[in-house]
Each structure stands twice: as C-alpha cells, then as structure tokens.
Tab-separated table of C-alpha atoms in Angstrom:
chain	number	residue	atom	x	y	z
A	1	MET	CA	-6.718	56.961	16.980
A	2	ILE	CA	-8.994	59.485	15.269
A	3	PRO	CA	-11.200	60.195	18.318
A	4	THR	CA	-8.036	60.707	20.415
A	5	LEU	CA	-6.774	63.335	17.996
A	6	LEU	CA	-10.096	65.153	18.082
A	7	ARG	CA	-10.216	65.119	21.883
A	8	ARG	CA	-6.788	66.748	21.995
A	9	GLY	CA	-8.125	69.706	20.130
A	10	GLY	CA	-6.558	68.982	16.790
A	11	ARG	CA	-8.638	69.810	13.749
A	12	LEU	CA	-8.906	66.749	11.597
A	13	SER	CA	-10.896	67.071	8.426
A	14	ILE	CA	-13.127	64.274	7.173
A	15	ALA	CA	-10.728	63.723	4.272
A	16	ALA	CA	-7.783	63.462	6.658
A	17	ALA	CA	-9.735	61.053	8.847
A	18	LEU	CA	-10.514	58.839	5.889
A	19	LEU	CA	-6.875	58.962	4.827
A	20	THR	CA	-5.819	57.873	8.307
A	21	VAL	CA	-8.249	54.955	8.226
A	22	SER	CA	-6.925	53.996	4.801
A	23	VAL	CA	-3.307	54.097	5.991
A	24	LEU	CA	-4.155	51.964	8.997
A	25	ALA	CA	-5.923	49.412	6.780
A	26	CYS	CA	-2.984	49.245	4.400
A	27	ALA	CA	-0.567	48.894	7.329
A	28	LYS	CA	-2.257	45.630	8.253
A	29	GLY	CA	-1.428	44.123	4.873
A	30	ASN	CA	-3.695	42.517	2.298
A	31	ILE	CA	-4.165	38.748	2.258
A	32	VAL	CA	-6.168	36.720	-0.253
A	33	ILE	CA	-7.574	33.403	0.963
A	34	LEU	CA	-7.956	30.875	-1.848
A	35	ALA	CA	-10.347	28.141	-0.794
A	36	THR	CA	-10.217	24.675	-2.331
A	37	GLY	CA	-12.478	22.655	-0.014
A	38	GLY	CA	-11.338	19.887	2.316
A	39	THR	CA	-12.058	19.224	5.980
A	40	ILE	CA	-11.548	22.844	6.965
A	41	ALA	CA	-14.668	23.478	4.864
A	42	GLY	CA	-16.391	20.346	6.153
A	43	SER	CA	-19.565	19.738	8.118
A	44	GLY	CA	-20.605	16.871	10.383
A	45	ALA	CA	-24.025	15.618	11.425
A	46	SER	CA	-23.373	16.627	15.046
A	47	SER	CA	-20.682	18.212	17.194
A	48	ALA	CA	-19.568	14.720	18.200
A	49	ASN	CA	-18.582	13.896	14.615
A	50	SER	CA	-14.907	14.785	14.433
A	51	ALA	CA	-13.792	12.014	12.067
A	52	SER	CA	-16.942	11.260	10.060
A	53	TYR	CA	-18.284	14.218	8.083
A	54	GLN	CA	-18.728	15.648	4.607
A	55	SER	CA	-15.773	17.693	3.382
A	56	ALA	CA	-15.904	20.729	1.092
A	57	LYS	CA	-19.310	22.037	2.189
A	58	VAL	CA	-18.557	25.518	3.556
A	59	ALA	CA	-17.825	28.409	1.180
A	60	VAL	CA	-14.860	30.734	1.619
A	61	ASP	CA	-16.976	33.711	2.735
A	62	GLN	CA	-18.400	31.591	5.553
A	63	LEU	CA	-14.920	30.463	6.570
A	64	ILE	CA	-13.768	34.062	6.828
A	65	ALA	CA	-16.911	35.228	8.620
A	66	ALA	CA	-16.456	32.490	11.229
A	67	VAL	CA	-13.144	34.049	12.316
A	68	PRO	CA	-13.853	37.790	12.791
A	69	GLU	CA	-10.463	38.165	14.497
A	70	LEU	CA	-8.848	37.918	11.058
A	71	GLN	CA	-9.715	41.569	10.456
A	72	ASN	CA	-7.479	42.512	13.374
A	73	VAL	CA	-4.360	41.197	11.648
A	74	ALA	CA	-4.985	41.764	7.930
A	75	SER	CA	-7.368	43.022	5.301
A	76	VAL	CA	-8.739	39.728	4.058
A	77	ARG	CA	-10.737	38.716	1.024
A	78	GLY	CA	-11.534	35.277	-0.321
A	79	GLU	CA	-11.877	33.401	-3.599
A	80	GLN	CA	-13.399	29.962	-4.091
A	81	VAL	CA	-11.035	28.193	-6.487
A	82	PHE	CA	-12.358	24.654	-5.971
A	83	GLN	CA	-14.757	22.950	-3.592
A	84	ILE	CA	-13.361	19.421	-3.488
A	85	GLY	CA	-11.823	16.817	-1.242
A	86	SER	CA	-8.072	17.038	-1.735
A	87	GLU	CA	-7.832	13.412	-2.855
A	88	SER	CA	-9.176	14.778	-6.165
A	89	PHE	CA	-6.331	17.281	-6.696
A	90	ASN	CA	-5.062	16.207	-10.114
A	91	ASN	CA	-2.302	17.782	-12.205
A	92	GLU	CA	-4.677	20.124	-13.993
A	93	ARG	CA	-5.970	21.518	-10.702
A	94	LEU	CA	-2.438	21.972	-9.412
A	95	LEU	CA	-1.612	24.055	-12.468
A	96	GLN	CA	-4.816	26.093	-12.222
A	97	LEU	CA	-4.195	26.884	-8.572
A	98	GLY	CA	-0.537	27.668	-9.161
A	99	LYS	CA	-1.285	30.121	-11.948
A	100	ARG	CA	-3.861	31.911	-9.816
A	101	VAL	CA	-1.424	32.210	-6.910
A	102	SER	CA	1.257	33.557	-9.233
A	103	ALA	CA	-1.105	36.129	-10.729
A	104	LEU	CA	-2.226	37.362	-7.307
A	105	LEU	CA	1.302	37.730	-5.967
A	106	LYS	CA	2.201	39.990	-8.899
A	107	GLN	CA	-0.393	42.509	-7.691
A	108	ASN	CA	0.876	45.407	-5.595
A	109	ASP	CA	-2.212	45.247	-3.386
A	110	VAL	CA	-1.607	41.612	-2.384
A	111	ASP	CA	0.948	40.958	0.371
A	112	GLY	CA	0.430	37.233	0.720
A	113	VAL	CA	-1.815	34.287	-0.073
A	114	VAL	CA	-3.394	31.688	2.203
A	115	ILE	CA	-4.735	28.478	0.669
A	116	THR	CA	-7.285	26.393	2.561
A	117	HIS	CA	-6.849	22.778	1.537
A	118	GLY	CA	-7.866	19.257	2.412
A	119	THR	CA	-5.177	17.498	4.403
A	120	ASP	CA	-4.948	14.298	2.334
A	121	THR	CA	-2.770	15.888	-0.350
A	122	LEU	CA	-1.968	19.225	1.285
A	123	GLU	CA	1.746	18.410	1.431
A	124	GLU	CA	1.859	17.730	-2.315
A	125	THR	CA	0.129	20.949	-3.345
A	126	ALA	CA	2.287	22.965	-0.961
A	127	TYR	CA	5.479	21.437	-2.336
A	128	PHE	CA	4.365	21.966	-5.935
A	129	LEU	CA	3.837	25.664	-5.217
A	130	ASN	CA	7.190	25.791	-3.426
A	131	LEU	CA	8.833	24.678	-6.671
A	132	VAL	CA	7.056	26.915	-9.169
A	133	ILE	CA	5.956	30.221	-7.574
A	134	PRO	CA	8.623	32.897	-8.252
A	135	SER	CA	7.804	35.278	-5.404
A	136	THR	CA	9.183	36.157	-1.982
A	137	LYS	CA	5.695	37.019	-0.735
A	138	PRO	CA	4.395	34.492	1.799
A	139	VAL	CA	2.212	31.632	0.624
A	140	VAL	CA	0.729	29.606	3.470
A	141	VAL	CA	-1.231	26.378	2.987
A	142	VAL	CA	-3.577	25.417	5.808
A	143	GLY	CA	-6.174	22.795	6.601
A	144	SER	CA	-7.797	21.160	9.587
A	145	MET	CA	-8.232	17.673	10.943
A	146	ARG	CA	-11.741	18.292	12.235
A	147	PRO	CA	-14.707	19.984	10.561
A	148	GLY	CA	-15.863	23.317	11.911
A	149	THR	CA	-18.997	21.711	13.339
A	150	ALA	CA	-17.023	19.413	15.678
A	151	MET	CA	-16.199	19.942	19.332
A	152	SER	CA	-12.632	21.266	19.634
A	153	ALA	CA	-12.531	22.018	15.902
A	154	ASP	CA	-9.056	23.155	14.881
A	155	GLY	CA	-9.852	24.979	11.640
A	156	LYS	CA	-10.546	28.461	13.020
A	157	LEU	CA	-7.277	28.758	14.923
A	158	ASN	CA	-5.338	27.183	12.055
A	159	LEU	CA	-6.799	29.755	9.659
A	160	TYR	CA	-6.105	32.633	12.044
A	161	ASN	CA	-2.490	31.493	12.438
A	162	ALA	CA	-2.096	31.085	8.675
A	163	VAL	CA	-3.289	34.625	7.948
A	164	SER	CA	-1.151	36.014	10.761
A	165	LEU	CA	1.841	34.174	9.290
A	166	ALA	CA	1.134	35.243	5.704
A	167	VAL	CA	0.981	38.919	6.611
A	168	SER	CA	4.218	38.816	8.624
A	169	PRO	CA	7.320	40.399	7.067
A	170	ASP	CA	9.489	37.717	8.693
A	171	ALA	CA	7.720	35.017	6.636
A	172	ARG	CA	8.920	36.517	3.353
A	173	GLY	CA	11.497	34.628	1.360
A	174	LYS	CA	11.110	31.348	3.254
A	175	GLY	CA	9.253	29.553	0.499
A	176	VAL	CA	5.776	28.090	0.749
A	177	LEU	CA	4.811	27.346	4.350
A	178	VAL	CA	2.314	25.036	5.999
A	179	SER	CA	0.643	26.217	9.203
A	180	MET	CA	-1.065	23.509	11.250
A	181	ASN	CA	-1.505	22.867	14.966
A	182	ASP	CA	0.405	26.059	15.945
A	183	GLU	CA	3.486	24.903	14.001
A	184	ILE	CA	5.199	26.385	10.935
A	185	HIS	CA	6.561	23.860	8.453
A	186	THR	CA	8.375	24.190	5.162
A	187	ALA	CA	6.361	22.732	2.312
A	188	ARG	CA	9.388	20.692	1.255
A	189	ASP	CA	9.591	18.597	4.397
A	190	VAL	CA	6.135	18.376	5.926
A	191	ALA	CA	3.985	15.271	5.587
A	192	LYS	CA	0.714	14.003	6.986
A	193	SER	CA	1.672	11.304	9.468
A	194	VAL	CA	-1.656	10.370	11.078
A	195	ASN	CA	-5.246	10.856	9.958
A	196	ILE	CA	-7.094	11.323	13.255
A	197	LYS	CA	-5.095	13.601	15.551
A	198	THR	CA	-4.786	17.369	15.210
A	199	GLU	CA	-0.974	17.072	15.345
A	200	ALA	CA	-1.120	15.181	12.071
A	201	PHE	CA	1.563	17.105	10.166
A	202	ARG	CA	5.216	16.584	10.945
A	203	SER	CA	8.563	17.247	9.321
A	204	PRO	CA	11.330	14.647	9.691
A	205	TRP	CA	13.835	17.427	10.376
A	206	GLY	CA	11.489	19.407	12.627
A	207	PRO	CA	9.213	22.442	12.137
A	208	LEU	CA	10.596	25.848	11.221
A	209	GLY	CA	8.865	27.456	14.173
A	210	LEU	CA	5.633	28.170	16.005
A	211	VAL	CA	2.763	30.628	15.843
A	212	VAL	CA	1.526	31.618	19.295
A	213	GLU	CA	-1.266	34.196	19.614
A	214	GLY	CA	-0.374	35.751	16.292
A	215	LYS	CA	3.383	35.941	16.899
A	216	ASN	CA	5.926	33.861	14.977
A	217	TYR	CA	8.809	32.115	16.711
A	218	TRP	CA	11.447	30.835	14.272
A	219	PHE	CA	14.004	28.123	15.017
A	220	ARG	CA	15.424	27.213	11.596
A	221	ALA	CA	15.167	28.158	7.928
A	222	PRO	CA	14.878	26.167	4.665
A	223	VAL	CA	18.176	25.582	2.863
A	224	LYS	CA	16.999	23.787	-0.291
A	225	ARG	CA	16.093	25.695	-3.454
A	226	HIS	CA	12.578	27.099	-3.661
A	227	THR	CA	10.380	29.861	-5.159
A	228	THR	CA	12.632	32.702	-6.399
A	229	ALA	CA	15.719	30.436	-6.370
A	230	SER	CA	13.935	27.725	-8.356
A	231	GLU	CA	14.589	27.078	-12.028
A	232	PHE	CA	10.905	26.253	-12.508
A	233	ASN	CA	8.202	28.855	-13.098
A	234	ILE	CA	4.458	28.220	-13.155
A	235	ASP	CA	4.003	30.843	-15.866
A	236	ARG	CA	5.998	28.654	-18.261
A	237	ILE	CA	4.396	25.306	-17.426
A	238	GLU	CA	1.276	24.201	-19.272
A	239	LYS	CA	1.400	20.462	-18.622
A	240	LEU	CA	3.129	18.294	-16.040
A	241	ALA	CA	4.978	15.128	-16.976
A	242	SER	CA	3.206	11.833	-16.382
A	243	VAL	CA	4.788	10.242	-13.305
A	244	GLU	CA	3.350	7.271	-11.433
A	245	VAL	CA	4.059	5.630	-8.062
A	246	VAL	CA	4.336	1.868	-7.527
A	247	TYR	CA	4.367	0.590	-3.954
A	248	GLY	CA	7.085	-1.960	-3.280
A	249	TYR	CA	6.782	-5.176	-1.262
A	250	GLY	CA	8.306	-8.639	-1.310
A	251	ASN	CA	5.607	-10.487	-3.240
A	252	MET	CA	4.990	-7.811	-5.866
A	253	ASN	CA	4.861	-8.437	-9.597
A	254	GLU	CA	5.642	-6.382	-12.683
A	255	GLN	CA	2.112	-5.678	-13.895
A	256	ALA	CA	1.681	-2.232	-12.352
A	257	TYR	CA	4.942	-0.948	-13.864
A	258	ARG	CA	4.065	-2.190	-17.330
A	259	ALA	CA	0.505	-0.900	-17.139
A	260	TYR	CA	1.622	2.596	-16.170
A	261	VAL	CA	4.264	2.724	-18.889
A	262	GLY	CA	1.743	1.402	-21.382
A	263	ASN	CA	-0.502	4.345	-20.481
A	264	GLY	CA	2.248	6.870	-21.124
A	265	ALA	CA	4.151	7.235	-17.848
A	266	ALA	CA	7.470	8.983	-18.439
A	267	ALA	CA	8.791	8.085	-14.984
A	268	ILE	CA	8.082	5.594	-12.229
A	269	ILE	CA	8.578	6.328	-8.551
A	270	HIS	CA	9.436	3.013	-6.917
A	271	ALA	CA	8.227	3.309	-3.301
A	272	GLY	CA	10.661	0.747	-1.982
A	273	THR	CA	11.204	-0.773	1.420
A	274	GLY	CA	13.969	0.638	3.619
A	275	ASN	CA	16.576	2.354	1.456
A	276	GLY	CA	14.313	2.250	-1.585
A	277	SER	CA	14.978	-1.462	-1.959
A	278	VAL	CA	13.769	-3.349	-5.042
A	279	ALA	CA	12.587	-6.967	-4.883
A	280	SER	CA	14.887	-9.252	-6.878
A	281	GLN	CA	12.194	-10.224	-9.394
A	282	ILE	CA	11.532	-6.536	-10.172
A	283	VAL	CA	15.122	-5.446	-10.824
A	284	PRO	CA	15.240	-6.762	-14.440
A	285	VAL	CA	11.845	-5.189	-15.165
A	286	LEU	CA	13.058	-1.765	-14.092
A	287	GLN	CA	16.266	-2.230	-16.081
A	288	GLU	CA	14.204	-3.048	-19.154
A	289	LEU	CA	11.922	-0.027	-18.720
A	290	ARG	CA	14.888	2.281	-18.224
A	291	GLY	CA	16.322	0.952	-21.462
A	292	LYS	CA	13.127	2.105	-23.160
A	293	GLY	CA	13.577	5.652	-21.853
A	294	VAL	CA	11.420	5.536	-18.709
A	295	GLN	CA	13.015	7.245	-15.700
A	296	ILE	CA	13.271	4.992	-12.637
A	297	ILE	CA	13.341	6.857	-9.322
A	298	ARG	CA	13.920	4.942	-6.099
A	299	SER	CA	12.100	6.372	-3.087
A	300	SER	CA	11.388	4.927	0.351
A	301	ARG	CA	8.037	3.969	1.795
A	302	VAL	CA	9.425	4.420	5.341
A	303	THR	CA	7.131	6.721	7.314
A	304	GLY	CA	8.546	9.996	8.595
A	305	GLY	CA	12.122	9.894	7.369
A	306	GLY	CA	12.910	7.559	4.494
A	307	PHE	CA	16.339	8.450	3.094
A	308	VAL	CA	17.636	6.799	-0.077
A	309	LEU	CA	21.391	6.631	-0.631
A	310	ARG	CA	22.675	6.364	-4.169
A	311	ASN	CA	24.408	3.051	-5.023
A	312	ALA	CA	23.872	1.792	-1.475
A	313	GLU	CA	21.140	-0.769	-2.172
A	314	GLN	CA	21.208	-0.962	-5.960
A	315	PRO	CA	23.946	-0.012	-8.453
A	316	ASP	CA	22.157	3.166	-9.541
A	317	ASP	CA	25.092	4.376	-11.645
A	318	LYS	CA	25.163	1.102	-13.552
A	319	TYR	CA	21.407	0.994	-14.126
A	320	ASP	CA	21.089	4.772	-14.732
A	321	TRP	CA	18.466	5.055	-12.025
A	322	ILE	CA	17.719	8.103	-9.847
A	323	VAL	CA	17.355	8.228	-6.074
A	324	ALA	CA	14.761	10.446	-4.426
A	325	HIS	CA	17.030	11.601	-1.557
A	326	ASP	CA	14.745	12.180	1.477
A	327	PHE	CA	11.526	12.708	-0.473
A	328	ASN	CA	8.595	10.447	0.259
A	329	PRO	CA	7.032	8.837	-2.847
A	330	GLN	CA	4.256	11.405	-3.262
A	331	LYS	CA	6.623	14.368	-3.134
A	332	ALA	CA	9.107	12.599	-5.373
A	333	ARG	CA	6.286	12.339	-7.903
A	334	ILE	CA	5.632	16.076	-7.708
A	335	LEU	CA	9.299	16.982	-8.164
A	336	ALA	CA	9.747	14.582	-11.072
A	337	ALA	CA	6.559	15.803	-12.783
A	338	VAL	CA	7.817	19.388	-12.562
A	339	ALA	CA	11.475	18.656	-13.373
A	340	MET	CA	10.624	16.645	-16.465
A	341	THR	CA	8.941	19.663	-18.016
A	342	ARG	CA	12.519	20.934	-18.494
A	343	THR	CA	14.748	17.883	-18.901
A	344	SER	CA	14.726	14.133	-19.537
A	345	ASP	CA	18.406	13.699	-18.750
A	346	SER	CA	18.855	11.372	-15.768
A	347	LYS	CA	21.968	13.164	-14.484
A	348	GLU	CA	20.150	16.491	-14.545
A	349	LEU	CA	17.186	14.936	-12.784
A	350	GLN	CA	19.464	13.537	-10.082
A	351	ARG	CA	20.979	16.992	-9.595
A	352	ILE	CA	17.485	18.405	-9.159
A	353	PHE	CA	16.646	15.816	-6.514
A	354	TRP	CA	19.798	16.769	-4.595
A	355	GLU	CA	19.238	20.525	-4.846
A	356	TYR	CA	15.505	20.776	-4.143
C-alpha cells in the first residue's frame, strides 16, 4: 500500500508510513496462542511415526515459526503455559489455564485466544472454559492427531484454521470453540471418538461449521448457556469440587464408589450402560451414598450420543439422583465440579445440567 501511494506522487512522511503500517497490523487483530503441550507439540523418531511419538516436545515459538502464514491473518504471539500430555490435566491446571485466559481477554490489545492442547482431554478443557470464561471474544482450542514430524501431519493446518477462526468477528459470542480437521465444533458437544484418524473429533449433533482456506462457513449456533450467559466465573473459583467417575457394567461391585467417597468425593458420575442404567446390586449402594450427602449423577457410557432420560430407567425423583442429559461421563464430571462450587442442592444441580 505504501509504495503505491508514493508512486502516485503523494507525499507520505515516514511518520505517516509507520502509522499506516501500525493501522494495518491492528486491523489484522491480535491473537495470543497459549501452548500446553500434547501431540501438536510432539515429535516422532521418523516421518513414518504418526501414532508412536513423544508428545509435548516442541515449544510454542517453534509451533508459530513453523506456520509463517499465521502472520497473514493475525498478529500472533505465544505463551508456554504447560508442556504436558493432556492426560495430566488436573483440576489445578484447569484453573491456572482458565485464569490466564480470562486475564488475557480483559486486555484491549487481545482479540482472541488460541489454546494448543493434547487431544486426550481437549474436550474437557474446552468445555470447562466454555462454562467459566465471561467474554464474547473467541477462544479456540486446537490439537492434532499426528506430530509435526509425521508425513501428512495435521497440526499446522489445524493451528492456521484456529487462528483464522479466533480472529474472525463472526466467531464472537459463540462460546469456546474447537477447531480440528477443518471443522468448527462447540466445546459443549465435541468429543474425541477415535484415537488414530485425523477426523477424531465429532459432535453428536453435528459441527457448527467449517473453516476452508481461512474462511468460516457456519451452519448452526450453540443454544445452551455458555461464557457471558453462564452463572460461573473463573475469577471467583479457587477450587473445583471433587467429582469422580465410575464405569458401569453388569459384574461390577461397590468398592470403587466407596473408595472415592472415602477419599472425599462430593459427587459420583455413574457411567452407566444405555440410558445410564445401574446394575441391580449397585442401586442400594448409590441410595446409601446419596443418603450421606453424596450427589449421584447418572450418565451414559454410549459412544457418540448417550442421552439419559430422567425417571426412565431409575426412579430419579424417588432416589434424589441427577441425570446428566446428553453429557458423556467426562464432561458431566466437569460440569458437576464447576456447578458444585456454587450449590449442593440436587434440584439446582439438575437445572444446571438441563441449561448448560
């Protein structure tokens, strides 16, 4: 632009030229990439290693430098928050990351945040942020299924799409998003459904849209409460409630439930078969634990669309149990851990599961 103006005979001072450059840079928007490790920061022994590799090896500056096209869509800078495999994302790390995201989004010079994350628990971190970050600015969580050293590595394009999405005005107000494999998903719905293919992340109700060559194509919008419509705020949360998941099956026994409660669990997510079903020998155990004040939340272990109806498989009203609606067990745990920082009333908790 500046050389064109000079060629046309206009007199452009050095100060004006610098101002023009500054305006153009600001027009692109400012995105902060928070790196936490995972496969997208992984490295394999050879280019043939797409499934066997060491995660969390590449620093955020290297990730950014590997995709120079990022500078065409946004002014990008990075921070290394963690360098871990996402299977090690505990409650304390969730809170630390959430508070950093919240602080960044309050800055006038930050238009959005991208979080690079391991895929094992990406859906849980994304949903946690969706519940507690009170901002309309885009937050996009991204990972990869193959390390950057592999043939047909997916991380570079995923990162490019995530930054392009985060800087887009049309991504504002849609809650926390997950960008993987050219698709845009809401953090509420998306789940990892396979651990080998690049199309690993799916939503039971479908993606929100697509990112194609830096352009967003939207097909639906989230309707459940999130971010600025949420009653939860990361700035007021210092500790998450202790919530544990027990996997249900026909031959199970009561030991896991009692052990978790003995170690301080305030709620148990029962990952039941089908409609959150509970084996007959476990029903009295859960009744007993509820009588002692432990919240019992029935979820479904069904892959890709478990949906638990209240009073349809168990008399939830009678037992004062909660149903997890369409949340898988791991997301039900996140919602319960956040919700129980505000209430221990089972009716209020059930309302929260319906609304979020």
